[in-house]
CSV table of C-alpha atoms in Angstrom, one decimal:
chain,number,residue,atom,x,y,z
U,139,THR,CA,5.4,-132.7,-77.2
U,140,SER,CA,1.9,-135.2,-76.4
U,141,ASP,CA,2.7,-137.8,-78.9
U,142,VAL,CA,3.7,-140.5,-76.8
U,143,ALA,CA,5.9,-142.3,-79.0
U,144,THR,CA,7.7,-139.4,-79.8
U,145,SER,CA,8.0,-138.4,-76.6
U,146,ALA,CA,9.0,-141.3,-75.7
U,147,ARG,CA,12.0,-141.8,-77.9
U,148,ALA,CA,12.8,-138.8,-76.2
U,149,LEU,CA,13.5,-140.3,-73.1
U,150,ALA,CA,14.8,-143.1,-74.2
U,151,PHE,CA,17.5,-141.1,-75.9
U,152,LEU,CA,18.1,-138.7,-73.0
U,153,GLY,CA,18.4,-141.4,-70.6
U,154,ARG,CA,20.8,-142.3,-72.7
U,155,ALA,CA,22.9,-139.7,-73.0
U,156,ARG,CA,22.6,-138.7,-69.2
U,157,SER,CA,23.9,-142.2,-68.6
U,158,ALA,CA,26.4,-142.0,-70.7
U,159,GLY,CA,27.7,-138.5,-69.0
U,160,PHE,CA,26.4,-136.3,-71.3
U,161,THR,CA,24.2,-133.2,-69.3
U,162,VAL,CA,21.0,-133.2,-69.1
U,163,SER,CA,18.3,-130.8,-67.9
U,164,ASP,CA,16.8,-132.0,-64.4
U,165,GLU,CA,14.4,-130.0,-64.8
U,166,VAL,CA,13.6,-131.0,-68.3
U,167,PHE,CA,14.2,-134.7,-67.6
U,168,ASP,CA,12.5,-134.8,-64.6
U,169,LYS,CA,9.4,-132.9,-66.5
U,170,LEU,CA,9.2,-136.0,-69.3
U,171,VAL,CA,9.9,-138.3,-66.7
U,172,SER,CA,6.6,-137.2,-64.9
U,173,TRP,CA,4.4,-137.2,-68.1
U,174,ILE,CA,5.1,-140.2,-69.2
U,175,THR,CA,4.8,-141.8,-65.8
U,176,GLU,CA,1.5,-140.4,-66.5
U,177,ARG,CA,0.7,-141.4,-70.3
U,178,LEU,CA,1.4,-144.8,-68.6
U,179,ARG,CA,-1.0,-145.0,-65.7
U,180,LEU,CA,-3.9,-143.8,-68.0
U,181,SER,CA,-3.0,-145.3,-71.4
U,182,GLU,CA,-4.5,-149.1,-73.2
U,183,GLN,CA,-2.6,-149.5,-75.7
U,184,PRO,CA,-0.1,-152.4,-75.0
U,185,ALA,CA,1.7,-151.1,-77.7
U,186,ASP,CA,2.0,-147.9,-76.0
U,187,ARG,CA,2.8,-148.6,-72.9
U,188,ALA,CA,5.8,-151.2,-73.9
U,189,ARG,CA,7.3,-148.1,-75.3
U,190,MET,CA,7.1,-146.1,-72.5
U,191,VAL,CA,7.7,-148.7,-69.4
U,192,TYR,CA,11.5,-149.3,-72.2
U,193,ALA,CA,11.7,-144.9,-72.2
U,194,LEU,CA,11.1,-144.4,-67.9
U,195,SER,CA,13.8,-147.6,-67.9
U,196,GLU,CA,15.9,-146.0,-70.2
U,197,ALA,CA,15.7,-143.3,-67.9
U,198,LYS,CA,16.1,-145.4,-64.2
U,199,SER,CA,12.4,-144.6,-63.6
U,200,ALA,CA,11.1,-147.7,-64.3
U,201,ASP,CA,8.7,-148.9,-62.1
U,202,PHE,CA,8.5,-153.6,-62.0
U,203,GLU,CA,5.2,-154.0,-61.0
U,204,LEU,CA,4.7,-151.6,-64.3
U,205,VAL,CA,7.1,-153.7,-66.2
U,206,ASN,CA,5.4,-157.4,-64.3
U,207,ARG,CA,1.9,-156.8,-65.6
U,208,LEU,CA,3.5,-156.2,-69.3
U,209,GLN,CA,4.6,-159.3,-68.9
U,210,ARG,CA,1.8,-160.9,-67.6
U,211,SER,CA,0.0,-160.1,-70.7
U,212,LYS,CA,3.4,-160.4,-73.0
U,213,ALA,CA,1.3,-163.5,-75.4
U,214,GLU,CA,-0.9,-160.7,-76.5
U,215,LEU,CA,1.4,-158.3,-77.1
U,216,THR,CA,2.8,-157.1,-80.5
U,217,ASP,CA,6.0,-158.1,-82.4
U,218,VAL,CA,7.7,-154.3,-81.6
U,219,ALA,CA,5.9,-154.4,-78.0
U,220,LEU,CA,7.8,-157.3,-77.2
U,221,ALA,CA,10.9,-156.3,-78.3
U,222,TYR,CA,10.4,-153.0,-76.3
U,223,LEU,CA,9.6,-154.8,-73.4
U,224,ALA,CA,12.5,-157.2,-73.6
U,225,LEU,CA,14.7,-153.9,-74.0
U,226,ALA,CA,13.7,-152.4,-70.9
U,227,ASP,CA,14.2,-156.0,-68.9
U,228,ILE,CA,17.5,-155.3,-70.2
U,229,ARG,CA,17.9,-152.5,-68.6
U,230,MET,CA,16.1,-154.0,-64.8
U,231,ASN,CA,18.8,-156.6,-65.0
U,232,ARG,CA,16.1,-158.4,-65.7
U,233,ARG,CA,17.7,-160.6,-68.7
U,234,ASP,CA,16.1,-163.8,-67.3
U,235,LEU,CA,12.3,-163.0,-68.7
U,236,ALA,CA,14.7,-161.0,-71.9
U,237,VAL,CA,15.3,-164.7,-72.5
U,238,GLU,CA,11.4,-165.7,-71.9
U,239,ILE,CA,10.5,-162.7,-75.1
U,240,VAL,CA,12.6,-164.4,-76.8
U,241,GLU,CA,11.5,-167.5,-76.7
U,242,LEU,CA,8.2,-166.4,-77.6
U,243,LEU,CA,9.4,-164.5,-80.3
U,244,GLN,CA,11.2,-167.0,-81.4
U,245,LYS,CA,8.4,-169.6,-81.8
U,246,ARG,CA,6.4,-166.5,-84.0
U,247,ALA,CA,9.8,-165.6,-86.2
U,248,LYS,CA,8.5,-166.1,-90.4
U,249,THR,CA,11.4,-168.6,-91.9
U,250,GLU,CA,9.2,-167.9,-95.4
U,251,LYS,CA,12.4,-166.2,-98.3
U,252,GLY,CA,11.9,-162.3,-98.5
U,253,ILE,CA,10.7,-161.1,-95.4
U,254,MET,CA,11.3,-159.7,-92.5
U,255,PRO,CA,11.3,-162.7,-89.5
U,256,TRP,CA,8.6,-160.1,-87.6
U,257,GLY,CA,5.8,-157.8,-87.5
U,258,GLY,CA,4.0,-157.5,-90.0
U,259,ALA,CA,4.0,-155.5,-93.8
U,260,ASP,CA,3.5,-152.0,-91.7
U,261,ASP,CA,6.4,-152.1,-89.1
U,262,GLY,CA,8.5,-155.6,-90.3
U,263,ALA,CA,11.6,-153.6,-89.9
U,264,GLU,CA,10.6,-151.7,-87.1
U,265,ALA,CA,10.4,-155.2,-85.1
U,266,THR,CA,13.3,-157.0,-86.9
U,267,GLY,CA,15.3,-154.2,-86.0
U,268,LEU,CA,14.7,-154.4,-81.8
U,269,ILE,CA,14.4,-157.8,-81.6
U,270,VAL,CA,18.1,-158.0,-83.7
U,271,SER,CA,19.0,-156.1,-80.8
U,272,VAL,CA,17.3,-157.7,-78.0
U,273,GLN,CA,18.9,-160.6,-79.4
U,274,SER,CA,22.3,-159.6,-79.9
U,275,GLN,CA,22.9,-158.5,-76.2
U,276,LEU,CA,21.3,-162.3,-74.9
U,277,ASP,CA,22.7,-164.7,-77.2
U,278,PRO,CA,24.4,-162.9,-80.4
U,279,LEU,CA,25.8,-166.5,-82.0
U,280,HIS,CA,21.4,-167.5,-82.2
U,281,PRO,CA,21.2,-169.5,-85.3
U,282,THR,CA,18.1,-167.0,-86.1
U,283,LEU,CA,19.6,-163.9,-85.5
U,284,ALA,CA,22.2,-164.3,-88.2
U,285,LEU,CA,19.2,-164.7,-90.5
U,286,ALA,CA,17.5,-161.4,-89.2
U,287,VAL,CA,20.3,-159.4,-90.0
U,288,ASP,CA,20.2,-160.8,-93.6
U,289,ARG,CA,17.3,-160.0,-94.4
U,290,LEU,CA,17.0,-156.1,-92.5
U,291,ARG,CA,20.4,-155.7,-95.2
U,292,SER,CA,19.0,-156.9,-97.9
U,293,ALA,CA,15.7,-155.0,-97.7
U,294,ARG,CA,17.7,-151.5,-96.7
U,295,ARG,CA,16.0,-149.8,-99.5
U,296,VAL,CA,12.7,-149.9,-98.2
U,297,TRP,CA,13.0,-150.2,-94.5
U,298,LEU,CA,9.0,-147.7,-93.9
U,299,GLY,CA,9.4,-144.6,-92.3
U,300,TYR,CA,12.0,-143.3,-90.1
U,301,ARG,CA,10.8,-145.9,-87.5
U,302,GLY,CA,11.7,-148.7,-89.6
U,303,GLU,CA,14.7,-147.3,-90.1
U,304,ALA,CA,16.1,-146.3,-86.7
U,305,ALA,CA,15.3,-149.2,-85.3
U,306,ALA,CA,17.0,-151.0,-88.3
U,307,ILE,CA,20.1,-149.2,-87.8
U,308,ARG,CA,19.7,-150.3,-83.6
U,309,GLY,CA,19.6,-153.7,-84.4
U,310,LEU,CA,22.8,-153.9,-87.0
U,311,ALA,CA,24.8,-151.6,-84.6
U,312,ALA,CA,24.3,-154.0,-82.2
U,313,PHE,CA,24.6,-156.7,-84.2
U,314,SER,CA,28.4,-155.5,-84.9
U,315,LEU,CA,29.0,-154.6,-81.3
U,316,HIS,CA,27.7,-157.8,-79.6
U,317,SER,CA,28.5,-160.8,-82.6
U,318,LYS,CA,32.1,-162.5,-83.0
U,319,ILE,CA,31.8,-162.1,-87.1
U,320,ASP,CA,33.3,-160.2,-89.1
U,321,THR,CA,30.9,-157.4,-90.0
U,322,SER,CA,33.4,-155.4,-91.6
U,323,GLU,CA,31.1,-155.4,-95.4
U,324,PHE,CA,27.8,-154.1,-93.7
U,325,THR,CA,26.9,-151.1,-95.0
U,326,LEU,CA,24.0,-148.4,-94.5
């Protein structure tokens, strides 16, 4: 597909599948890695760049220099882009850089009742779900994490679109996996 976001999600999925031991065609995989790498070099959109870097990290094909360029401009990145960058850092065993991103995101978190802590009206569930996934891997007992999980759970009927739904489910699953909190009452 020529859609960068969809192709990046496909590559991330195939990378995770391959890492889990599933057979993935080398031809298809290598072609997708090449296509994403080329789009990354041409893209000037920070959000797309972050998605592509994350996908390449899942495919074990990320170049640290490309990640580092995004790191240097992290103050200008959206919450969603920062979450993808932090996930890439985690995959590349650069947890220290992911922690820096989480610290920046914690400063951006909204505390008003009834809204997602991160993102905006259009991407709040996606941003919050991805950040919950990141935070669950780094510090599953962080107090902001419980607030974010509660917001995701209470808003599950209004997650906007497949990106929001997928990210919210991913975040709740990561929280359930990594936290020591009883999550048996979680329902989707």
